[in-house]
mmCIF file of C-alpha atoms in Angstrom:
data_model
loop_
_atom_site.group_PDB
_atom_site.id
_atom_site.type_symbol
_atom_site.label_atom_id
_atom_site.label_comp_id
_atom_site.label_asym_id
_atom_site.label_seq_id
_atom_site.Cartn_x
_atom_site.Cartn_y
_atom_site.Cartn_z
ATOM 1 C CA UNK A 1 -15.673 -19.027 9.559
ATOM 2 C CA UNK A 2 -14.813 -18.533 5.915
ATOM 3 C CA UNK A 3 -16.028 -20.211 2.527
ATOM 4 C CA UNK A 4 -13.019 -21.403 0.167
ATOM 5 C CA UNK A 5 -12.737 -20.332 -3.117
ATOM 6 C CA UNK A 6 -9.835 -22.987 -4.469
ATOM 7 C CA UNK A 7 -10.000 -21.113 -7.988
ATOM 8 C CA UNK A 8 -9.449 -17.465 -9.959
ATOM 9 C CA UNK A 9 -11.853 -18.917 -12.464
ATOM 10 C CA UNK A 10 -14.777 -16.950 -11.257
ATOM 11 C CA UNK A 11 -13.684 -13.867 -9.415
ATOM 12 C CA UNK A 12 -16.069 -13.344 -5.739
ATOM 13 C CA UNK A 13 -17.769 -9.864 -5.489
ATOM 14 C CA UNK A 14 -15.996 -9.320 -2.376
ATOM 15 C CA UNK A 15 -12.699 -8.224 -5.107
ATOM 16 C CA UNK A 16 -14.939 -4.715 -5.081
ATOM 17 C CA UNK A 17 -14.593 -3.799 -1.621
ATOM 18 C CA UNK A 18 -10.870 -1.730 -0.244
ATOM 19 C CA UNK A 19 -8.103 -3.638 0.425
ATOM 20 C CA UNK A 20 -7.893 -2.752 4.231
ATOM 21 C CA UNK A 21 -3.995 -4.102 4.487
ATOM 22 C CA UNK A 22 -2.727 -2.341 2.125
ATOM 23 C CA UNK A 23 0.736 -0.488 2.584
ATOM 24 C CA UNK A 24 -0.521 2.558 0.680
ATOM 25 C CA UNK A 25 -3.425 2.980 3.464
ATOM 26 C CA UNK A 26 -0.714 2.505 6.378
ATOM 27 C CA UNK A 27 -0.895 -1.317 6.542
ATOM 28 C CA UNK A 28 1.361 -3.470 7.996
ATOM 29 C CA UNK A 29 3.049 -5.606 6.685
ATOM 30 C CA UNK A 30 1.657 -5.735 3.124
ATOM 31 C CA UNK A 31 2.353 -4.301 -0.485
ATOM 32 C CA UNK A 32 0.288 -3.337 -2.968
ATOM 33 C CA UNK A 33 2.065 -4.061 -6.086
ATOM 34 C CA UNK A 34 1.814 -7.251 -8.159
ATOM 35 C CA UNK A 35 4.347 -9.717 -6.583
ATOM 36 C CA UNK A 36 7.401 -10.255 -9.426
ATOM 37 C CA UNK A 37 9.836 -13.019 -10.173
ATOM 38 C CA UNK A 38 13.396 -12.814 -10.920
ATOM 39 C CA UNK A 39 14.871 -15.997 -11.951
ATOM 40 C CA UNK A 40 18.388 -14.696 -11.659
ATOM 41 C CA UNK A 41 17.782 -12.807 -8.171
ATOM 42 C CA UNK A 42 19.232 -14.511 -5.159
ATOM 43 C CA UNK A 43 20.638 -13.558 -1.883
ATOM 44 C CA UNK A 44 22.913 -15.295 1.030
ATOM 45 C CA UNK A 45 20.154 -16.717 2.301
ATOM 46 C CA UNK A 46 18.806 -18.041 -1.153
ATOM 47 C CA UNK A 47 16.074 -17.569 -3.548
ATOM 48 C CA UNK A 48 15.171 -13.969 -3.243
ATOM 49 C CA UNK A 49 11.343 -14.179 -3.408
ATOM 50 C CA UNK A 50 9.050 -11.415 -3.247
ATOM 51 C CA UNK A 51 6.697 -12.490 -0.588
ATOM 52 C CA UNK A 52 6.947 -13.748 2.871
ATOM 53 C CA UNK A 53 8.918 -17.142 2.818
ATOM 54 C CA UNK A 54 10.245 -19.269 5.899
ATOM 55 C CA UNK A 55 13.094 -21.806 6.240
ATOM 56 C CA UNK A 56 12.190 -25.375 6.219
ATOM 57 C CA UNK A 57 11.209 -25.718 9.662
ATOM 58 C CA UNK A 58 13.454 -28.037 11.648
ATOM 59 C CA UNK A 59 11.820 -27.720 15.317
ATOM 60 C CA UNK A 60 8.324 -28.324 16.408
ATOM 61 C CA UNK A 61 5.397 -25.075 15.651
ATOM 62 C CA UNK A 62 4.119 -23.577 12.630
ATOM 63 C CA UNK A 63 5.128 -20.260 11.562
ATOM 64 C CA UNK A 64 3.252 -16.769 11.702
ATOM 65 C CA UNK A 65 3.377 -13.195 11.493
ATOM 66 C CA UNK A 66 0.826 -10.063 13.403
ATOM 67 C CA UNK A 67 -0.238 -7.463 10.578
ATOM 68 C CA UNK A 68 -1.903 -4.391 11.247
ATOM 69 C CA UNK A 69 -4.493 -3.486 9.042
ATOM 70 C CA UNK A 70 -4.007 0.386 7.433
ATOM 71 C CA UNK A 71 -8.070 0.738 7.991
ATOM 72 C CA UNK A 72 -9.940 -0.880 10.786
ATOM 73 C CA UNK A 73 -13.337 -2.204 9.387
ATOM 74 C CA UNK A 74 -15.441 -5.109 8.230
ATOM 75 C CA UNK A 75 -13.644 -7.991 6.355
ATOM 76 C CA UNK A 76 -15.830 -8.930 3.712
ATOM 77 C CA UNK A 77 -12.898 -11.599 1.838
ATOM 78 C CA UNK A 78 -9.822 -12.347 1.866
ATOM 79 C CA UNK A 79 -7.033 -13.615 -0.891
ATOM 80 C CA UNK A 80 -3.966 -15.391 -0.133
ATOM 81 C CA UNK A 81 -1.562 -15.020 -3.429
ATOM 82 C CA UNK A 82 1.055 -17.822 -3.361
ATOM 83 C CA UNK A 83 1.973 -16.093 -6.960
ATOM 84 C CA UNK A 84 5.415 -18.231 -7.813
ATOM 85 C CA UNK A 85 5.639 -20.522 -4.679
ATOM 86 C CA UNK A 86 5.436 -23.205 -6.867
ATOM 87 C CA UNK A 87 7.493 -25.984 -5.369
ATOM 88 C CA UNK A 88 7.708 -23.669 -1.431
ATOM 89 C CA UNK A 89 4.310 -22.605 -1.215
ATOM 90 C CA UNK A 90 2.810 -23.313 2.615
ATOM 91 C CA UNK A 91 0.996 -26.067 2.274
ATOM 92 C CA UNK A 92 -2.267 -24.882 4.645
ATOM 93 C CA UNK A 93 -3.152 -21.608 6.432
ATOM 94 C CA UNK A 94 -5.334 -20.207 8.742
ATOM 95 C CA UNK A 95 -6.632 -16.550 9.444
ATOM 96 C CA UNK A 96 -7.546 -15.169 13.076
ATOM 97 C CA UNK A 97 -8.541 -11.701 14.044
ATOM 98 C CA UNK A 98 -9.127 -8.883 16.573
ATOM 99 C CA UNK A 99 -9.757 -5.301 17.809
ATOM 100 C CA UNK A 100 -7.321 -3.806 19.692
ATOM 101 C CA UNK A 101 -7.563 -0.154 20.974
ATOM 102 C CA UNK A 102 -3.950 -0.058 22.114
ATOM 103 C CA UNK A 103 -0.722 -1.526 20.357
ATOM 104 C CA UNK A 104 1.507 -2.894 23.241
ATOM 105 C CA UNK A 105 4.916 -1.201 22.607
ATOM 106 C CA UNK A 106 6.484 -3.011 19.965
ATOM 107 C CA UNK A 107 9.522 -2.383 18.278
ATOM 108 C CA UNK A 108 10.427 -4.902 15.445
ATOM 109 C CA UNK A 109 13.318 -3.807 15.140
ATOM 110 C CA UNK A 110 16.373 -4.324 12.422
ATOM 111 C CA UNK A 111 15.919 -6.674 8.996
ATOM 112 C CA UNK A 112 16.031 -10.218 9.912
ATOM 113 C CA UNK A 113 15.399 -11.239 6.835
ATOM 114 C CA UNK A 114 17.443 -14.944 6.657
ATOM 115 C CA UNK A 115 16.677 -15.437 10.745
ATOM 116 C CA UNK A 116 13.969 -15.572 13.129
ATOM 117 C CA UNK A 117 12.804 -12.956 15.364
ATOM 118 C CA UNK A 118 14.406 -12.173 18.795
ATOM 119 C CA UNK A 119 13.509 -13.248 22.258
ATOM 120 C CA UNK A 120 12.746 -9.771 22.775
ATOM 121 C CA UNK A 121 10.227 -9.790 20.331
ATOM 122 C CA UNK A 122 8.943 -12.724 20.553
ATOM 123 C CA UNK A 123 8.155 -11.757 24.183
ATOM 124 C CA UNK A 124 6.769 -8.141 22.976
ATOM 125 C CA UNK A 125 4.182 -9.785 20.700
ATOM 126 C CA UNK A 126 3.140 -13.009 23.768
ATOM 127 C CA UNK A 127 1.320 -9.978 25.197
ATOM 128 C CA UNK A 128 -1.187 -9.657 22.319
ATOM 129 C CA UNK A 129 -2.696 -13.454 23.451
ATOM 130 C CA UNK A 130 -2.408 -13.881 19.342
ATOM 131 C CA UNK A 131 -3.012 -17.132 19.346
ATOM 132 C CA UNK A 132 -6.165 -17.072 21.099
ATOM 133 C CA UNK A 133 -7.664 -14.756 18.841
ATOM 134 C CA UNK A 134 -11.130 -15.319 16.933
ATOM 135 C CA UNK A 135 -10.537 -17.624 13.833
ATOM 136 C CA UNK A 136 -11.893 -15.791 10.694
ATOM 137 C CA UNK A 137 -10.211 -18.563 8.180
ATOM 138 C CA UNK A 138 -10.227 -22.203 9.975
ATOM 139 C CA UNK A 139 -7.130 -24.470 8.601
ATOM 140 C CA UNK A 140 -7.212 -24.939 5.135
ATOM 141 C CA UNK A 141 -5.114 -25.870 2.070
ATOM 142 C CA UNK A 142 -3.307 -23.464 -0.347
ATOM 143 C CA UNK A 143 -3.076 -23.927 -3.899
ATOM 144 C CA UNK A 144 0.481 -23.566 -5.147
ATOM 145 C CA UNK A 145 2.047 -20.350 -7.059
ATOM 146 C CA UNK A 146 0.980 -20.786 -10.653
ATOM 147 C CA UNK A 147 -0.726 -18.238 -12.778
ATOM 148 C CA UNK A 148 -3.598 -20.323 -13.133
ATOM 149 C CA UNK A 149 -4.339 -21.286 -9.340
ATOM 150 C CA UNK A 150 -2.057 -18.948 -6.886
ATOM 151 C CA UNK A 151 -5.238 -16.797 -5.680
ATOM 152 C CA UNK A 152 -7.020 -18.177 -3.099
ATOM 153 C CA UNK A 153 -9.958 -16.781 -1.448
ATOM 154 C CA UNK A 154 -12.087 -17.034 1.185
ATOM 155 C CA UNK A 155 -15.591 -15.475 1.794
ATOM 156 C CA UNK A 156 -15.171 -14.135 5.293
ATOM 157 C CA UNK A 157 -18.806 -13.426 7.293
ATOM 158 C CA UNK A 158 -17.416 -11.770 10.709
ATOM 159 C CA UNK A 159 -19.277 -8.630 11.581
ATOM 160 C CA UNK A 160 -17.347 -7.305 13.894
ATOM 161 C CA UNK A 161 -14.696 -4.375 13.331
ATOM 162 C CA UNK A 162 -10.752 -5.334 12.855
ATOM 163 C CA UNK A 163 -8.011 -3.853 13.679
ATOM 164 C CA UNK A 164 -5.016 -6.988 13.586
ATOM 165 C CA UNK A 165 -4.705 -10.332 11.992
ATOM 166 C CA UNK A 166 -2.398 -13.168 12.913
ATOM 167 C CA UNK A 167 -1.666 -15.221 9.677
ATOM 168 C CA UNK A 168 -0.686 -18.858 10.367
ATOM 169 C CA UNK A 169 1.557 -21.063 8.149
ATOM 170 C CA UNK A 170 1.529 -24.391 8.706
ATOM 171 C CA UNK A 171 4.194 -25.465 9.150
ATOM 172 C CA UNK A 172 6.325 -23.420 6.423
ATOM 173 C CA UNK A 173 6.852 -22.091 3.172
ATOM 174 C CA UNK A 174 5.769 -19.402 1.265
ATOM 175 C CA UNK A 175 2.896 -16.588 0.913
ATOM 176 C CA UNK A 176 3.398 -13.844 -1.861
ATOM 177 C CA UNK A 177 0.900 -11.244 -1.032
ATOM 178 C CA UNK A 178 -2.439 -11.294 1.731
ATOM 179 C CA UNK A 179 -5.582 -9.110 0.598
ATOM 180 C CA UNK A 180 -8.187 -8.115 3.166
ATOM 181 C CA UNK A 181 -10.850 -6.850 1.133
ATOM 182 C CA UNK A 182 -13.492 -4.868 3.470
ATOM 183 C CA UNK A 183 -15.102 -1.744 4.616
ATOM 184 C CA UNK A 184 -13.563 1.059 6.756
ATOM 185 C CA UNK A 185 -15.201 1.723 10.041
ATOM 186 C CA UNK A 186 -14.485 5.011 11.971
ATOM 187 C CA UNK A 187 -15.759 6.285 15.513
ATOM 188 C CA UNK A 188 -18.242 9.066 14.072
ATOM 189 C CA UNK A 189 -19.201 9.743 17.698
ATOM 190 C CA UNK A 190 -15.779 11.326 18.085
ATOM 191 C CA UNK A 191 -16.218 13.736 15.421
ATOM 192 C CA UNK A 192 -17.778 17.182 15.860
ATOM 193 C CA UNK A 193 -20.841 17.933 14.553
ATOM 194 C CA UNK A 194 -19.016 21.508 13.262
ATOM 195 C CA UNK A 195 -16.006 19.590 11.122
ATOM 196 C CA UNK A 196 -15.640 19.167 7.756
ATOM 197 C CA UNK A 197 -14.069 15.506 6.844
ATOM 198 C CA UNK A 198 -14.221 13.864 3.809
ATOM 199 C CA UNK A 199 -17.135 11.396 3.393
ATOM 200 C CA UNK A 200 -16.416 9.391 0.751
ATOM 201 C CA UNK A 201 -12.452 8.368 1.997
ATOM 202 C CA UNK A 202 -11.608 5.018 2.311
ATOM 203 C CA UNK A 203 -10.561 5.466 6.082
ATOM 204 C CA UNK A 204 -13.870 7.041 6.865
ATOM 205 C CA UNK A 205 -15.648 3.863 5.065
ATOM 206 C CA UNK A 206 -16.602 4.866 1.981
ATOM 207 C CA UNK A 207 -16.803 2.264 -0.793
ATOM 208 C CA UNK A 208 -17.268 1.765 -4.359
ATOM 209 C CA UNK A 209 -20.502 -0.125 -5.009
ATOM 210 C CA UNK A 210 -20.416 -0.143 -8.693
ATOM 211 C CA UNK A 211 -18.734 1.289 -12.224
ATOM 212 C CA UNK A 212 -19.432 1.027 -15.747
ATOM 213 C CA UNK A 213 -15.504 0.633 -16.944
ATOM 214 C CA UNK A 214 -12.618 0.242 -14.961
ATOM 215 C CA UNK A 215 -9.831 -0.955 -17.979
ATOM 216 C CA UNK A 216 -6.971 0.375 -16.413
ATOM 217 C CA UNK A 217 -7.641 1.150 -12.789
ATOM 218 C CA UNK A 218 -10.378 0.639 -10.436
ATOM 219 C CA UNK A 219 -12.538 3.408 -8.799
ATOM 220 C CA UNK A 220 -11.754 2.617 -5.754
ATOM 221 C CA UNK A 221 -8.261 4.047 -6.115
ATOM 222 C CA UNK A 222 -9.927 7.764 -5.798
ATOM 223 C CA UNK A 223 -10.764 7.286 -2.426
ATOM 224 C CA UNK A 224 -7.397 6.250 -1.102
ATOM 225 C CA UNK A 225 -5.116 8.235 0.773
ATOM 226 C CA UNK A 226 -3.067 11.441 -0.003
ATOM 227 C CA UNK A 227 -2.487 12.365 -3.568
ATOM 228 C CA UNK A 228 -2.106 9.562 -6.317
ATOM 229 C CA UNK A 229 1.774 7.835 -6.962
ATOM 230 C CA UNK A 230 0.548 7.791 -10.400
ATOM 231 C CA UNK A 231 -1.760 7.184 -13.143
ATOM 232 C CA UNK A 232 -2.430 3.537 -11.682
ATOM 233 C CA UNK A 233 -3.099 4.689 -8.370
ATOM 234 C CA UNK A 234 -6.794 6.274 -9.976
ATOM 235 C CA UNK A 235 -9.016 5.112 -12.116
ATOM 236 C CA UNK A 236 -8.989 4.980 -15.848
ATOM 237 C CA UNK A 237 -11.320 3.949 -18.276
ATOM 238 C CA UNK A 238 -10.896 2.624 -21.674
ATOM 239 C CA UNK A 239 -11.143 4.670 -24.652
ATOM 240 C CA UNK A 240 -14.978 4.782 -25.731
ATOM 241 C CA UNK A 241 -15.464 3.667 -29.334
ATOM 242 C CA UNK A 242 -18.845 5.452 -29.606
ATOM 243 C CA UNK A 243 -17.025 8.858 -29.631
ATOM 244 C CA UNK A 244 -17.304 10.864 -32.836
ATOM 245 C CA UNK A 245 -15.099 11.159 -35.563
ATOM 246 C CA UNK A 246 -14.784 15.058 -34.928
ATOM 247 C CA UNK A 247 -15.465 16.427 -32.014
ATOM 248 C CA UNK A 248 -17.663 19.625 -31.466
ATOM 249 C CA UNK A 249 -18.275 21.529 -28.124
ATOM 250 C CA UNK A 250 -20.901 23.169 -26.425
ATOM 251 C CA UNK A 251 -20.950 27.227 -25.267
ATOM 252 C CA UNK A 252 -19.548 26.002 -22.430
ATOM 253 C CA UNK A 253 -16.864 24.579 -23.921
ATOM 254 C CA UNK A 254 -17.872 20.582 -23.280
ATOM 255 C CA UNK A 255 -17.408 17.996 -25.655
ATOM 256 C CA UNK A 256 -21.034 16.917 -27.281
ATOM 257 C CA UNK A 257 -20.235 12.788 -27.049
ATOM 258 C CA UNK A 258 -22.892 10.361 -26.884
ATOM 259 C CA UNK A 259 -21.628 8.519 -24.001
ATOM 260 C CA UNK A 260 -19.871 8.448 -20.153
ATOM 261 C CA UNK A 261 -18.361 6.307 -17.882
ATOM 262 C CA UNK A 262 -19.608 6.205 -14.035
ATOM 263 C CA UNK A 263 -18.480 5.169 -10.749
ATOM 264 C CA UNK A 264 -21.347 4.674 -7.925
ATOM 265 C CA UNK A 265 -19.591 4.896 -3.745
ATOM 266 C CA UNK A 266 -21.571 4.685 -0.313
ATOM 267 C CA UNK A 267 -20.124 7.463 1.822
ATOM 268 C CA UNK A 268 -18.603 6.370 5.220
ATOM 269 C CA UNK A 269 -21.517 8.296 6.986
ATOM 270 C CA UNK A 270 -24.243 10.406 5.924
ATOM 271 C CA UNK A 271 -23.910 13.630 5.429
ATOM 272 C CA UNK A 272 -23.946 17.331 4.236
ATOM 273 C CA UNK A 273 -21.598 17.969 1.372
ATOM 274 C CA UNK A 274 -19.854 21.650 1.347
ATOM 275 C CA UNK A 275 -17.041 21.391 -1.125
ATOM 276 C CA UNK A 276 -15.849 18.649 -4.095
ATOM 277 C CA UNK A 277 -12.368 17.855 -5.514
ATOM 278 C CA UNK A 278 -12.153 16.034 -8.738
ATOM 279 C CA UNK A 279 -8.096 15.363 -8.963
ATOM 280 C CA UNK A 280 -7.110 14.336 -12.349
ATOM 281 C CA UNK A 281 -2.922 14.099 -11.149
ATOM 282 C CA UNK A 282 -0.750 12.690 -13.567
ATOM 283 C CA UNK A 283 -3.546 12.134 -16.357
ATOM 284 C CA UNK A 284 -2.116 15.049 -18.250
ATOM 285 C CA UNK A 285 -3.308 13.394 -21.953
ATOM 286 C CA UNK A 286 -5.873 11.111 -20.688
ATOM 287 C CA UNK A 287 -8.237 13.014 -18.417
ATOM 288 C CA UNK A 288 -12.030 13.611 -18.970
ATOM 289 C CA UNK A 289 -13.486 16.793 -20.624
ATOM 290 C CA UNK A 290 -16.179 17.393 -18.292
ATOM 291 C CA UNK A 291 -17.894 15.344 -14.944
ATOM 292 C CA UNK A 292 -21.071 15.319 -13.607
ATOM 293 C CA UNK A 293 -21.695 14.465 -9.379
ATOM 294 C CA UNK A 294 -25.041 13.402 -8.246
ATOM 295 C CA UNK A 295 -25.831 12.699 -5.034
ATOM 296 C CA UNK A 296 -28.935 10.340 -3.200
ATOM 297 C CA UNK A 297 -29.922 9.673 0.153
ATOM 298 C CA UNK A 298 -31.011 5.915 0.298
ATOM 299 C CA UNK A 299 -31.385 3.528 3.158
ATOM 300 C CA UNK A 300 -29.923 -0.029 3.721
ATOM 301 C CA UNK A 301 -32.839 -1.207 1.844
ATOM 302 C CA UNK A 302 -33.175 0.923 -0.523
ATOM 303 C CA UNK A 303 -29.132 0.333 -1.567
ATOM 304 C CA UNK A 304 -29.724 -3.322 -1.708
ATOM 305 C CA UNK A 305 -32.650 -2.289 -4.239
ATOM 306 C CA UNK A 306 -31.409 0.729 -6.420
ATOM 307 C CA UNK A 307 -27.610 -0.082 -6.549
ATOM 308 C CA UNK A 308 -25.877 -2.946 -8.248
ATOM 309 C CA UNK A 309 -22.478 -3.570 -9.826
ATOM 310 C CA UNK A 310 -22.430 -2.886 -13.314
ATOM 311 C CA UNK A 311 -25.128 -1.670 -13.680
ATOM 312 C CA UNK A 312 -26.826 1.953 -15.170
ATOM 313 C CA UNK A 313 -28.483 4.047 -11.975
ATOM 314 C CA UNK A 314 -30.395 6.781 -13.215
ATOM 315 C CA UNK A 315 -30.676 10.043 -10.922
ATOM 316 C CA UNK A 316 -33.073 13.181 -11.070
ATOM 317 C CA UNK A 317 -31.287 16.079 -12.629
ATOM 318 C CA UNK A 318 -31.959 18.912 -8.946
ATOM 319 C CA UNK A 319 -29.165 21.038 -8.347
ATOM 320 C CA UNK A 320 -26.747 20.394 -5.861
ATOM 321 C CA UNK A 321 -27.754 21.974 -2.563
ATOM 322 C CA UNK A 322 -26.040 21.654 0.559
ATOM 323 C CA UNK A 323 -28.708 21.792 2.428
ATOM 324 C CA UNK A 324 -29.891 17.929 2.305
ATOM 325 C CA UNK A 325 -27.675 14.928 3.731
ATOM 326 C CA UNK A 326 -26.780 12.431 1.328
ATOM 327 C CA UNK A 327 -25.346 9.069 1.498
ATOM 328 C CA UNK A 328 -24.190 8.062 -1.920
ATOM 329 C CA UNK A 329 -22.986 9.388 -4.596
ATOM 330 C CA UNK A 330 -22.230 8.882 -8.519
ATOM 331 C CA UNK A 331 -19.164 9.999 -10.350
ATOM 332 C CA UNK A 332 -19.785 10.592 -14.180
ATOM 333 C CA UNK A 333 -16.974 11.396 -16.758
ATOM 334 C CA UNK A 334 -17.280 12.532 -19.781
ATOM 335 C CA UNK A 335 -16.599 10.542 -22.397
ATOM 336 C CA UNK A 336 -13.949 8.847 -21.160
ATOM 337 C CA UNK A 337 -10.356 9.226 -18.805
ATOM 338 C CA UNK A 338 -8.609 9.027 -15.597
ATOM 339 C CA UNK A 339 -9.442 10.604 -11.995
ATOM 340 C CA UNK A 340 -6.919 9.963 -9.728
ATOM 341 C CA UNK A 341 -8.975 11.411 -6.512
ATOM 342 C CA UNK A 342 -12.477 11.680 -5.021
ATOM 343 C CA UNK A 343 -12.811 13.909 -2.316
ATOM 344 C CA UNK A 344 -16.274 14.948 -0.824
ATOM 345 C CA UNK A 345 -15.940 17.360 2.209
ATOM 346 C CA UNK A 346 -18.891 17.923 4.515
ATOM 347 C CA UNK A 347 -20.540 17.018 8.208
ATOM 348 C CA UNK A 348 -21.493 13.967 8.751
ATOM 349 C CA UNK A 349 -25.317 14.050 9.782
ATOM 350 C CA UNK A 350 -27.768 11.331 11.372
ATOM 351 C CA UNK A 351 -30.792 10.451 9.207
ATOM 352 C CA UNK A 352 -33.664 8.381 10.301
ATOM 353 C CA UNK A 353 -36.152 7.380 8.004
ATOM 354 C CA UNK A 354 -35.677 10.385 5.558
ATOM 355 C CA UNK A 355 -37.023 9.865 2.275
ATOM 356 C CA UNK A 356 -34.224 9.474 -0.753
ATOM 357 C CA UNK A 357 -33.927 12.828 -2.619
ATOM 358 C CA UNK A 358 -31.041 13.655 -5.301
ATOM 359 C CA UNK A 359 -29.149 16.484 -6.048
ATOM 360 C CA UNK A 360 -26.333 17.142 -8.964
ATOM 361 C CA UNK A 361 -23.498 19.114 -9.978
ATOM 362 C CA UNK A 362 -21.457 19.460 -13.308
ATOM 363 C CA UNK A 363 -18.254 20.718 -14.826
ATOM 364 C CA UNK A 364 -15.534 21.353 -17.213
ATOM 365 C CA UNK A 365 -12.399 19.558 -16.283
#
């Protein structure tokens, strides 16, 4: 079952982990951007809304809707955004969940945007039992649409891995946007022990534990799919304001600055790194001078120890070797910028009771 959080006042830590329902990551139905409102937009059917709103229901039943998550995994939260529903929001919800290993074949089929959905596929989806799927969110009430009070979160504690969720309206109304904010989970027995993946991707499970600045995009962004849309699909970091008036650089051609910005992820599976890509895509004016990888092994415990969010972790300064498995791993740019990817490709490796040891690697961007 799931803890309410009525309020955007303070933000939950769960906001850190992926968004698992994403479009971008091959969720759906779900979209990433903001959700806009267009006083002068309206179609046949009425108000256009951007969101998911139902007619006012005039026959008994709630309404709901089956969306596939674009990475199985953990859910840690969840946030249902009734942004602009102010006088149509739904008035309660509720949140159930499950694994499936097989989609029956299911074709939604054309827009039906103004009607409901077919016999056909209302039949299609009666073989997914939907309604008898584990509750993650029990029935509770929504907050309406305004800036102030449209988020509404829940602290989710389910451990086991999802694949679907069946959102419930009761009994109509509106829903802007649905976050499922989690950790991927991947098979790694089905991976050979001789292929290179990458380790830090979101799909694989790798997430961002920590950063020291994220004013314009959040690290988490570098370990999405494919390459970057655009500069807000990475992360960017504010301008420093310790940086000097006049620049100098080294032999090597790096900036000498007094400062750097950092980004700390737990890769999806332990493992031994062979090859890095630092993609700075569309930051043509705004990209770092330099970065700096480290790398850690740490167990469970040890994480729960060493790493915290927003917070400095300090690393030893060995060279990287690709001879040791590591397990996380800290991005440091230099003094300032946008990355729009992460990639980290190596095998993943079991580890059992190694000690932590650290490793690094550094260069001109």
């Amino acid at each position: 079952m799931a803890e309410r959080r009525a309020t955007a006042a303070a933000e939950p830590d769960f906001l850190q982990f992926n968004d698992l329902a994403c479009e971008t990551e091959g969720g759906k139905v779900n979209n990433r951007e903001p959700p806009q409102f267009i006083p002068s937009a309206f179609t046949e059917f009425g108000k256009w809304m951007d969101g998911w709103e139902t007619r006012r229901k005039r026959i008994p039943g709630h309404d709901w809707c089956i969306i596939q998550l674009g990475v199985p995994g953990l859910i840690h939260g969840l946030d249902v955004d009734t942004s602009f529903f102010t006088g149509n929001h739904s008035p309660y919800v509720s949140i159930q969940a499950t694994c499936l290993d097989e989609l029956p074949s299911f074709t939604p089929g054309e827009d039906r945007t103004g009607m409901a959905a077919t016999a056909a596929q209302i039949a299609a989806v009666a073989k997914l039992s939907s309604e008898v799927w584990p509750e993650l969110v029990g029935v509770a009430p929504l907050q309406p649409g305004y800036a102030e009070r449209c988020h509404n979160y829940f602290r989710v504690s389910s451990r086991s891995r999802v694949t679907h969720l069946r959102l419930n309206m009761y009994p109509d109304g509106g829903i802007a946007r649905l976050r499922v904010f989690g950790v991927g989970q991947r098979d790694w027995s089905s991976v050979p022990t001789n292929q290179d993946v990458d380790l830090v991707a979101m799909t694989n499970g790798g997430v961002c534990l920590g950063y020291s600045d994220a004013h314009f995009g959040h690290p988490r962004n570098m370990i999405g799919r494919g390459r970057a849309a655009n500069m807000a699909d990475g992360w960017e970091t504010a301008r420093r304001l310790d940086r000097p008036k006049t620049l100098k650089a080294d032999q090597q051609g790096i900036l000498q600055v007094p400062g750097w910005e950092w980004a700390v992820f737990r890769l999806g599976h332990p493992g031994l790194i062979g090859s890095i890509e630092v993609d700075t895509n569309h930051f043509k004016g705004n990209f770092p001078d330099s970065c700096r990888i480290e790398a850690c092994l740490l167990t469970p415990e040890e994480e729960a120890c060493s790493l915290r969010p927003h917070h400095r972790h300090h690393y030893s300064k060995a060279d990287l070797t690709p001879t040791r498995p590591v397990s996380h791993v800290r991005l440091i740019i230099a003094p300032d910028g946008g990355v729009s990817r992460l990639r980290l490709w190596g095998r993943p490796r079991l580890v059992t009771g190694a000690p932590a040891n650290q490793s690094r690697a550094s260069s001109k961007l």
